[in-house]
mmCIF file of C-alpha atoms in Angstrom:
data_model
loop_
_atom_site.group_PDB
_atom_site.id
_atom_site.type_symbol
_atom_site.label_atom_id
_atom_site.label_comp_id
_atom_site.label_asym_id
_atom_site.label_seq_id
_atom_site.Cartn_x
_atom_site.Cartn_y
_atom_site.Cartn_z
ATOM 1 C CA UNK A 781 136.158 331.016 37.602
ATOM 2 C CA UNK A 782 133.033 329.935 39.379
ATOM 3 C CA UNK A 783 131.471 332.743 41.672
ATOM 4 C CA UNK A 784 131.362 332.234 45.348
ATOM 5 C CA UNK A 785 127.706 331.876 46.636
ATOM 6 C CA UNK A 786 126.489 334.338 49.183
ATOM 7 C CA UNK A 787 125.731 333.424 52.736
ATOM 8 C CA UNK A 788 125.309 335.689 56.498
ATOM 9 C CA UNK A 789 126.864 335.285 59.797
ATOM 10 C CA UNK A 790 124.864 337.142 62.407
ATOM 11 C CA UNK A 791 126.097 338.081 65.907
ATOM 12 C CA UNK A 792 122.891 339.288 66.543
ATOM 13 C CA UNK A 793 123.600 342.692 68.005
ATOM 14 C CA UNK A 794 121.297 344.447 70.531
ATOM 15 C CA UNK A 795 120.915 348.100 69.409
ATOM 16 C CA UNK A 796 121.432 351.021 71.784
ATOM 17 C CA UNK A 797 118.070 351.591 73.504
ATOM 18 C CA UNK A 798 116.749 348.620 71.984
ATOM 19 C CA UNK A 799 115.974 345.240 73.664
ATOM 20 C CA UNK A 800 117.023 341.837 73.652
ATOM 21 C CA UNK A 801 113.657 340.422 72.312
ATOM 22 C CA UNK A 802 114.228 343.258 69.489
ATOM 23 C CA UNK A 803 117.321 341.879 68.410
ATOM 24 C CA UNK A 804 116.047 338.499 68.283
ATOM 25 C CA UNK A 805 113.329 339.724 65.749
ATOM 26 C CA UNK A 806 115.550 341.315 63.728
ATOM 27 C CA UNK A 807 117.450 338.230 63.338
ATOM 28 C CA UNK A 808 114.357 336.049 62.027
ATOM 29 C CA UNK A 809 113.496 339.212 59.956
ATOM 30 C CA UNK A 810 117.150 338.961 58.519
ATOM 31 C CA UNK A 811 117.157 335.686 58.123
ATOM 32 C CA UNK A 812 113.752 335.356 56.105
ATOM 33 C CA UNK A 813 115.598 338.230 53.606
ATOM 34 C CA UNK A 814 118.749 336.268 53.397
ATOM 35 C CA UNK A 815 116.378 333.146 52.537
ATOM 36 C CA UNK A 816 114.316 335.219 49.682
ATOM 37 C CA UNK A 817 117.829 336.407 48.348
ATOM 38 C CA UNK A 818 118.710 333.176 48.187
ATOM 39 C CA UNK A 819 121.439 332.915 50.357
ATOM 40 C CA UNK A 820 122.747 329.555 50.807
ATOM 41 C CA UNK A 821 123.286 329.441 54.791
ATOM 42 C CA UNK A 822 122.674 331.920 57.943
ATOM 43 C CA UNK A 823 124.932 331.160 60.749
ATOM 44 C CA UNK A 824 125.717 332.239 64.413
ATOM 45 C CA UNK A 825 128.077 332.854 66.575
ATOM 46 C CA UNK A 826 128.601 331.897 70.334
ATOM 47 C CA UNK A 827 129.590 334.654 72.404
ATOM 48 C CA UNK A 828 129.383 335.181 76.329
ATOM 49 C CA UNK A 829 129.120 337.789 78.896
ATOM 50 C CA UNK A 830 129.153 340.609 76.135
ATOM 51 C CA UNK A 831 126.249 343.451 76.180
ATOM 52 C CA UNK A 832 125.716 343.940 72.867
ATOM 53 C CA UNK A 833 125.426 340.242 71.269
ATOM 54 C CA UNK A 834 122.447 338.442 71.939
ATOM 55 C CA UNK A 835 123.579 334.954 70.552
ATOM 56 C CA UNK A 836 125.159 333.067 73.555
ATOM 57 C CA UNK A 837 122.563 330.035 73.637
ATOM 58 C CA UNK A 838 123.688 329.440 69.963
ATOM 59 C CA UNK A 839 122.009 325.998 69.497
ATOM 60 C CA UNK A 840 118.517 327.643 70.727
ATOM 61 C CA UNK A 841 118.893 330.190 68.105
ATOM 62 C CA UNK A 842 119.933 328.175 65.744
ATOM 63 C CA UNK A 843 116.562 326.193 65.777
ATOM 64 C CA UNK A 844 114.452 329.771 66.681
ATOM 65 C CA UNK A 845 115.927 330.679 62.964
ATOM 66 C CA UNK A 846 115.524 327.171 61.271
ATOM 67 C CA UNK A 847 111.513 327.316 62.506
ATOM 68 C CA UNK A 848 110.977 330.521 61.104
ATOM 69 C CA UNK A 849 112.448 330.190 57.498
ATOM 70 C CA UNK A 850 111.571 327.257 55.114
ATOM 71 C CA UNK A 851 115.034 326.034 53.005
ATOM 72 C CA UNK A 852 118.093 328.168 54.111
ATOM 73 C CA UNK A 853 120.641 326.419 55.817
ATOM 74 C CA UNK A 854 120.699 327.613 59.270
ATOM 75 C CA UNK A 855 124.094 326.974 61.771
ATOM 76 C CA UNK A 856 127.009 328.086 64.067
ATOM 77 C CA UNK A 857 129.696 329.998 63.016
ATOM 78 C CA UNK A 858 130.502 328.571 65.648
ATOM 79 C CA UNK A 859 130.325 327.157 68.723
ATOM 80 C CA UNK A 860 133.142 327.429 70.657
ATOM 81 C CA UNK A 861 134.157 323.670 71.382
ATOM 82 C CA UNK A 862 136.034 323.762 74.048
ATOM 83 C CA UNK A 863 132.867 325.646 76.406
ATOM 84 C CA UNK A 864 131.086 322.447 76.058
ATOM 85 C CA UNK A 865 131.328 318.828 76.055
ATOM 86 C CA UNK A 866 131.150 317.327 72.583
ATOM 87 C CA UNK A 867 128.358 314.935 73.480
ATOM 88 C CA UNK A 868 126.075 318.059 74.647
ATOM 89 C CA UNK A 869 126.951 319.768 71.333
ATOM 90 C CA UNK A 870 125.914 316.378 69.433
ATOM 91 C CA UNK A 871 122.806 316.101 71.212
ATOM 92 C CA UNK A 872 121.829 319.480 70.432
ATOM 93 C CA UNK A 873 122.919 319.483 66.686
ATOM 94 C CA UNK A 874 121.448 316.303 66.310
ATOM 95 C CA UNK A 875 118.171 317.210 67.888
ATOM 96 C CA UNK A 876 118.148 320.342 65.802
ATOM 97 C CA UNK A 877 119.017 318.038 62.574
ATOM 98 C CA UNK A 878 115.851 315.697 63.324
ATOM 99 C CA UNK A 879 113.705 318.808 63.670
ATOM 100 C CA UNK A 880 114.591 320.305 60.443
ATOM 101 C CA UNK A 881 116.383 317.559 58.132
ATOM 102 C CA UNK A 882 118.937 318.696 56.019
ATOM 103 C CA UNK A 883 119.108 322.240 56.987
ATOM 104 C CA UNK A 884 121.523 322.214 60.056
ATOM 105 C CA UNK A 885 125.430 323.141 59.921
ATOM 106 C CA UNK A 886 127.545 322.566 62.764
ATOM 107 C CA UNK A 887 130.482 325.172 62.378
ATOM 108 C CA UNK A 888 133.325 324.916 64.967
ATOM 109 C CA UNK A 889 135.856 327.054 66.842
ATOM 110 C CA UNK A 890 138.882 326.888 69.176
ATOM 111 C CA UNK A 891 138.469 329.703 71.098
ATOM 112 C CA UNK A 892 136.469 330.390 74.052
ATOM 113 C CA UNK A 893 134.381 333.313 72.807
ATOM 114 C CA UNK A 894 134.789 335.574 75.730
ATOM 115 C CA UNK A 895 136.531 336.781 79.246
ATOM 116 C CA UNK A 896 138.491 334.808 81.280
ATOM 117 C CA UNK A 897 136.031 334.948 83.801
ATOM 118 C CA UNK A 898 133.308 334.084 82.016
ATOM 119 C CA UNK A 899 135.466 330.723 80.193
ATOM 120 C CA UNK A 900 135.930 329.828 83.848
ATOM 121 C CA UNK A 901 132.089 330.169 84.540
ATOM 122 C CA UNK A 902 131.033 327.966 81.589
ATOM 123 C CA UNK A 903 133.772 324.917 82.065
ATOM 124 C CA UNK A 904 132.437 323.741 85.591
ATOM 125 C CA UNK A 905 134.444 320.727 86.025
ATOM 126 C CA UNK A 906 137.989 319.864 87.710
ATOM 127 C CA UNK A 907 139.993 319.913 84.524
ATOM 128 C CA UNK A 908 139.691 322.674 81.951
ATOM 129 C CA UNK A 909 139.219 322.214 78.354
ATOM 130 C CA UNK A 910 141.866 324.146 76.465
ATOM 131 C CA UNK A 911 142.340 324.687 72.781
ATOM 132 C CA UNK A 912 145.032 321.997 72.364
ATOM 133 C CA UNK A 913 142.067 319.378 73.379
ATOM 134 C CA UNK A 914 140.227 320.728 69.828
ATOM 135 C CA UNK A 915 141.407 318.151 67.507
ATOM 136 C CA UNK A 916 140.495 315.332 69.835
ATOM 137 C CA UNK A 917 136.786 316.997 70.572
ATOM 138 C CA UNK A 918 136.134 317.717 67.036
ATOM 139 C CA UNK A 919 137.400 314.010 66.003
ATOM 140 C CA UNK A 920 134.925 312.543 69.099
ATOM 141 C CA UNK A 921 131.872 314.612 67.837
ATOM 142 C CA UNK A 922 132.467 313.288 64.277
ATOM 143 C CA UNK A 923 132.013 309.930 66.185
ATOM 144 C CA UNK A 924 128.982 310.996 67.718
ATOM 145 C CA UNK A 925 127.338 312.084 65.010
ATOM 146 C CA UNK A 926 128.022 309.379 62.387
ATOM 147 C CA UNK A 927 126.047 305.755 62.901
ATOM 148 C CA UNK A 928 126.768 304.196 66.248
ATOM 149 C CA UNK A 929 128.791 300.599 65.802
ATOM 150 C CA UNK A 930 128.132 297.350 67.573
ATOM 151 C CA UNK A 931 129.186 297.990 71.111
ATOM 152 C CA UNK A 932 129.999 302.057 71.178
ATOM 153 C CA UNK A 933 129.948 302.859 75.110
ATOM 154 C CA UNK A 934 128.259 306.353 74.287
ATOM 155 C CA UNK A 935 125.915 307.051 71.684
ATOM 156 C CA UNK A 936 124.108 310.513 71.221
ATOM 157 C CA UNK A 937 120.451 310.415 71.001
ATOM 158 C CA UNK A 938 119.382 312.158 69.278
ATOM 159 C CA UNK A 939 122.580 312.881 66.829
ATOM 160 C CA UNK A 940 124.210 309.241 66.054
ATOM 161 C CA UNK A 941 123.413 308.634 62.568
ATOM 162 C CA UNK A 942 122.563 312.438 61.490
ATOM 163 C CA UNK A 943 126.093 313.142 59.968
ATOM 164 C CA UNK A 944 126.062 317.074 60.547
ATOM 165 C CA UNK A 945 127.709 318.795 58.421
ATOM 166 C CA UNK A 946 130.814 320.064 60.109
ATOM 167 C CA UNK A 947 132.677 322.926 59.034
ATOM 168 C CA UNK A 948 136.351 324.276 60.933
ATOM 169 C CA UNK A 949 136.224 328.326 61.890
ATOM 170 C CA UNK A 950 139.670 330.048 62.143
ATOM 171 C CA UNK A 951 141.517 333.420 62.226
ATOM 172 C CA UNK A 952 144.978 331.824 62.257
ATOM 173 C CA UNK A 953 146.688 328.579 60.320
ATOM 174 C CA UNK A 954 145.783 326.248 62.956
ATOM 175 C CA UNK A 955 142.259 325.372 61.832
ATOM 176 C CA UNK A 956 143.131 325.141 58.559
ATOM 177 C CA UNK A 957 145.617 322.653 58.766
ATOM 178 C CA UNK A 958 143.535 320.620 61.027
ATOM 179 C CA UNK A 959 140.578 321.039 58.250
ATOM 180 C CA UNK A 960 142.801 319.715 55.535
ATOM 181 C CA UNK A 961 143.833 316.932 57.723
ATOM 182 C CA UNK A 962 140.146 315.752 58.318
ATOM 183 C CA UNK A 963 139.011 316.572 55.030
ATOM 184 C CA UNK A 964 136.443 319.464 56.519
ATOM 185 C CA UNK A 965 135.033 322.251 55.044
ATOM 186 C CA UNK A 966 137.090 325.200 56.423
ATOM 187 C CA UNK A 967 135.625 329.060 57.072
ATOM 188 C CA UNK A 968 138.171 331.511 57.589
ATOM 189 C CA UNK A 969 137.154 334.472 59.988
ATOM 190 C CA UNK A 970 138.695 337.505 57.721
ATOM 191 C CA UNK A 971 135.548 339.449 58.856
ATOM 192 C CA UNK A 972 137.420 340.198 62.252
ATOM 193 C CA UNK A 973 141.204 338.768 61.428
ATOM 194 C CA UNK A 974 141.832 339.358 57.831
ATOM 195 C CA UNK A 975 145.857 339.290 58.012
ATOM 196 C CA UNK A 976 146.666 335.464 57.828
ATOM 197 C CA UNK A 977 143.384 334.504 54.898
ATOM 198 C CA UNK A 978 145.659 334.159 51.815
ATOM 199 C CA UNK A 979 148.147 332.007 54.008
ATOM 200 C CA UNK A 980 145.807 329.709 55.833
ATOM 201 C CA UNK A 981 143.858 329.299 52.701
ATOM 202 C CA UNK A 982 146.835 328.070 50.424
ATOM 203 C CA UNK A 983 147.714 325.866 53.232
ATOM 204 C CA UNK A 984 143.740 324.788 53.962
ATOM 205 C CA UNK A 985 143.905 323.670 49.707
ATOM 206 C CA UNK A 986 147.603 322.590 49.268
ATOM 207 C CA UNK A 987 147.759 320.142 52.280
ATOM 208 C CA UNK A 988 143.733 318.915 51.976
ATOM 209 C CA UNK A 989 143.181 315.736 52.086
ATOM 210 C CA UNK A 990 139.701 313.989 50.914
ATOM 211 C CA UNK A 991 137.580 312.458 53.587
ATOM 212 C CA UNK A 992 134.128 310.577 53.414
ATOM 213 C CA UNK A 993 132.710 314.072 54.597
ATOM 214 C CA UNK A 994 134.212 316.393 51.289
ATOM 215 C CA UNK A 995 136.091 315.135 48.623
ATOM 216 C CA UNK A 996 137.903 318.470 47.552
ATOM 217 C CA UNK A 997 138.694 322.034 49.610
ATOM 218 C CA UNK A 998 135.882 324.240 50.407
ATOM 219 C CA UNK A 999 136.354 327.513 51.874
ATOM 220 C CA UNK A 1000 134.219 330.441 53.126
ATOM 221 C CA UNK A 1001 135.751 333.709 53.367
ATOM 222 C CA UNK A 1002 134.018 335.978 56.145
ATOM 223 C CA UNK A 1003 133.346 339.433 54.424
ATOM 224 C CA UNK A 1004 132.084 342.910 55.844
ATOM 225 C CA UNK A 1005 129.859 344.488 53.561
ATOM 226 C CA UNK A 1006 127.697 347.444 53.982
ATOM 227 C CA UNK A 1007 125.885 348.913 50.658
ATOM 228 C CA UNK A 1008 123.408 351.555 50.220
ATOM 229 C CA UNK A 1009 122.410 353.678 47.186
ATOM 230 C CA UNK A 1010 125.939 356.006 47.329
ATOM 231 C CA UNK A 1011 129.518 355.607 49.001
ATOM 232 C CA UNK A 1012 128.726 358.463 51.057
ATOM 233 C CA UNK A 1013 125.567 357.210 52.657
ATOM 234 C CA UNK A 1014 127.115 353.503 53.366
ATOM 235 C CA UNK A 1015 130.249 355.132 54.642
ATOM 236 C CA UNK A 1016 127.609 357.184 56.997
ATOM 237 C CA UNK A 1017 126.179 353.679 57.843
ATOM 238 C CA UNK A 1018 129.750 351.803 58.478
ATOM 239 C CA UNK A 1019 130.345 354.374 61.191
ATOM 240 C CA UNK A 1020 128.254 352.176 63.488
ATOM 241 C CA UNK A 1021 130.573 349.150 62.626
ATOM 242 C CA UNK A 1022 133.618 351.545 63.322
ATOM 243 C CA UNK A 1023 132.406 352.078 66.663
ATOM 244 C CA UNK A 1024 131.768 348.697 67.252
ATOM 245 C CA UNK A 1025 135.275 347.865 65.977
ATOM 246 C CA UNK A 1026 136.470 350.505 68.315
ATOM 247 C CA UNK A 1027 134.947 349.224 71.305
ATOM 248 C CA UNK A 1028 136.606 345.547 70.601
ATOM 249 C CA UNK A 1029 140.064 347.230 70.136
ATOM 250 C CA UNK A 1030 139.872 349.254 73.274
ATOM 251 C CA UNK A 1031 138.146 346.673 75.599
ATOM 252 C CA UNK A 1032 134.902 348.934 75.824
ATOM 253 C CA UNK A 1033 132.155 346.900 73.710
ATOM 254 C CA UNK A 1034 128.486 348.080 74.240
ATOM 255 C CA UNK A 1035 125.570 347.957 72.491
ATOM 256 C CA UNK A 1036 125.685 348.397 68.592
ATOM 257 C CA UNK A 1037 125.509 352.437 68.345
ATOM 258 C CA UNK A 1038 123.752 354.610 65.944
ATOM 259 C CA UNK A 1039 125.998 356.169 62.858
ATOM 260 C CA UNK A 1040 127.728 359.135 63.483
ATOM 261 C CA UNK A 1041 128.361 361.845 60.573
ATOM 262 C CA UNK A 1042 132.353 361.683 60.163
ATOM 263 C CA UNK A 1043 132.927 359.431 62.791
ATOM 264 C CA UNK A 1044 136.541 358.420 61.540
ATOM 265 C CA UNK A 1045 137.290 361.901 61.398
ATOM 266 C CA UNK A 1046 136.974 362.264 65.342
ATOM 267 C CA UNK A 1047 139.346 359.604 66.150
ATOM 268 C CA UNK A 1048 142.523 359.507 66.137
ATOM 269 C CA UNK A 1049 145.547 358.271 63.389
ATOM 270 C CA UNK A 1050 146.248 355.202 65.210
ATOM 271 C CA UNK A 1051 142.827 354.149 65.740
ATOM 272 C CA UNK A 1052 141.617 354.792 62.155
ATOM 273 C CA UNK A 1053 144.405 352.575 61.363
ATOM 274 C CA UNK A 1054 143.600 350.052 63.553
ATOM 275 C CA UNK A 1055 140.053 350.317 62.534
ATOM 276 C CA UNK A 1056 141.493 349.587 58.778
ATOM 277 C CA UNK A 1057 143.545 346.826 59.795
ATOM 278 C CA UNK A 1058 140.331 345.119 61.286
ATOM 279 C CA UNK A 1059 138.211 345.834 58.143
ATOM 280 C CA UNK A 1060 141.169 345.048 55.658
ATOM 281 C CA UNK A 1061 138.751 343.021 53.628
ATOM 282 C CA UNK A 1062 135.589 344.811 54.205
ATOM 283 C CA UNK A 1063 133.508 346.456 51.176
ATOM 284 C CA UNK A 1064 131.821 349.653 51.799
ATOM 285 C CA UNK A 1065 129.832 351.788 49.430
ATOM 286 C CA UNK A 1066 127.261 351.993 46.846
ATOM 287 C CA UNK A 1067 126.381 349.325 44.463
ATOM 288 C CA UNK A 1068 128.876 349.661 41.924
ATOM 289 C CA UNK A 1069 132.020 349.952 44.920
ATOM 290 C CA UNK A 1070 130.455 346.712 46.424
ATOM 291 C CA UNK A 1071 130.119 344.626 42.701
ATOM 292 C CA UNK A 1072 134.086 345.682 42.250
ATOM 293 C CA UNK A 1073 135.112 344.932 45.713
ATOM 294 C CA UNK A 1074 132.831 341.763 45.846
ATOM 295 C CA UNK A 1075 134.547 340.647 42.462
ATOM 296 C CA UNK A 1076 138.007 341.376 43.224
ATOM 297 C CA UNK A 1077 138.121 339.511 46.733
ATOM 298 C CA UNK A 1078 136.558 336.490 44.825
ATOM 299 C CA UNK A 1079 139.585 336.958 42.384
ATOM 300 C CA UNK A 1080 142.497 337.392 45.287
ATOM 301 C CA UNK A 1081 140.791 334.252 47.359
ATOM 302 C CA UNK A 1082 138.596 331.982 45.135
ATOM 303 C CA UNK A 1083 136.519 331.251 47.953
ATOM 304 C CA UNK A 1084 133.742 328.883 47.144
ATOM 305 C CA UNK A 1085 131.572 331.172 50.002
ATOM 306 C CA UNK A 1086 131.361 334.535 51.035
ATOM 307 C CA UNK A 1087 129.378 334.959 54.551
ATOM 308 C CA UNK A 1088 128.554 338.476 54.918
ATOM 309 C CA UNK A 1089 128.557 340.316 58.315
ATOM 310 C CA UNK A 1090 126.476 343.476 57.842
ATOM 311 C CA UNK A 1091 126.256 345.808 60.815
ATOM 312 C CA UNK A 1092 123.671 348.627 60.110
ATOM 313 C CA UNK A 1093 121.880 350.277 63.033
ATOM 314 C CA UNK A 1094 118.709 350.671 61.322
ATOM 315 C CA UNK A 1095 117.167 346.869 60.445
ATOM 316 C CA UNK A 1096 115.184 348.183 57.558
ATOM 317 C CA UNK A 1097 118.825 349.313 56.202
ATOM 318 C CA UNK A 1098 120.339 346.551 57.071
ATOM 319 C CA UNK A 1099 117.803 344.219 54.812
ATOM 320 C CA UNK A 1100 118.114 347.111 52.245
ATOM 321 C CA UNK A 1101 122.275 346.636 52.605
ATOM 322 C CA UNK A 1102 121.964 342.622 52.113
ATOM 323 C CA UNK A 1103 119.135 343.244 48.792
ATOM 324 C CA UNK A 1104 121.804 345.835 47.144
ATOM 325 C CA UNK A 1105 124.826 343.751 47.912
ATOM 326 C CA UNK A 1106 122.994 340.412 46.202
ATOM 327 C CA UNK A 1107 121.713 342.515 43.256
ATOM 328 C CA UNK A 1108 125.378 343.848 42.839
ATOM 329 C CA UNK A 1109 127.148 340.954 43.261
ATOM 330 C CA UNK A 1110 124.625 338.726 40.764
ATOM 331 C CA UNK A 1111 124.741 341.501 37.774
#
């Protein structure tokens, strides 16, 4: 089995007591660390109207990160396509591809990435886009990023001919089926919705049709990882993640909170179970625990790539977590 390569997904968390500007600075430092560690790509996710996430203007941030790094691929994980006209996305990512040739990825999701009120504010036109429009919009984006054809009525400038790689993202079976049908690479969001991971990967691989974009299936698996010198310290640092997850589950989203000693013992058994279900593929511990966890997940999923998510409150300890994870994985 060829081991997966490592990449990272960043939600650009705004920390309690910190500012958006500080969150953006931390994202740059983290991307530079990931590049130094040899990670393949650094993706940013589109979310809106969430006080603890600063990656809403995703294409802008992709350009900022790409400009602060040299070789690592930078992209969206993802752009929530129902929120945008395909032409606007093609022009934005076409521009990025011209600025940073060979380094830009376009990951696409079919959920709004926000609440209903914000969704309506984002889509200010008479006909609201829906998730059912997603396959058509993906194919339109493919055409807009491909070389322009004679007589083509609408041409993305920039965009046409850049062939920015398109990835489909999903947490259910729909995008797995669509990625297989279109012959596109696929990323499963098991960092927050692990329940259908194995079923989605099986469907994707079994029904994959080779395309001009991709000859054989290529799958990324999202993995929450927090590494520290000891299991005990990693669990302590992970309490920031546990608080974030509980906030998502209860509808009480806040900024990323500092770690709390014994946090899991302070919540109800039902809440502990819900957090554990959310983080079912999460790997938290010292180097040996992390190494064993990554090896087991690689064996179980046969993933081509792991997309790490690491919510550590202290920015320096987050970088240490990535360094320890890379060392443990490669050893």
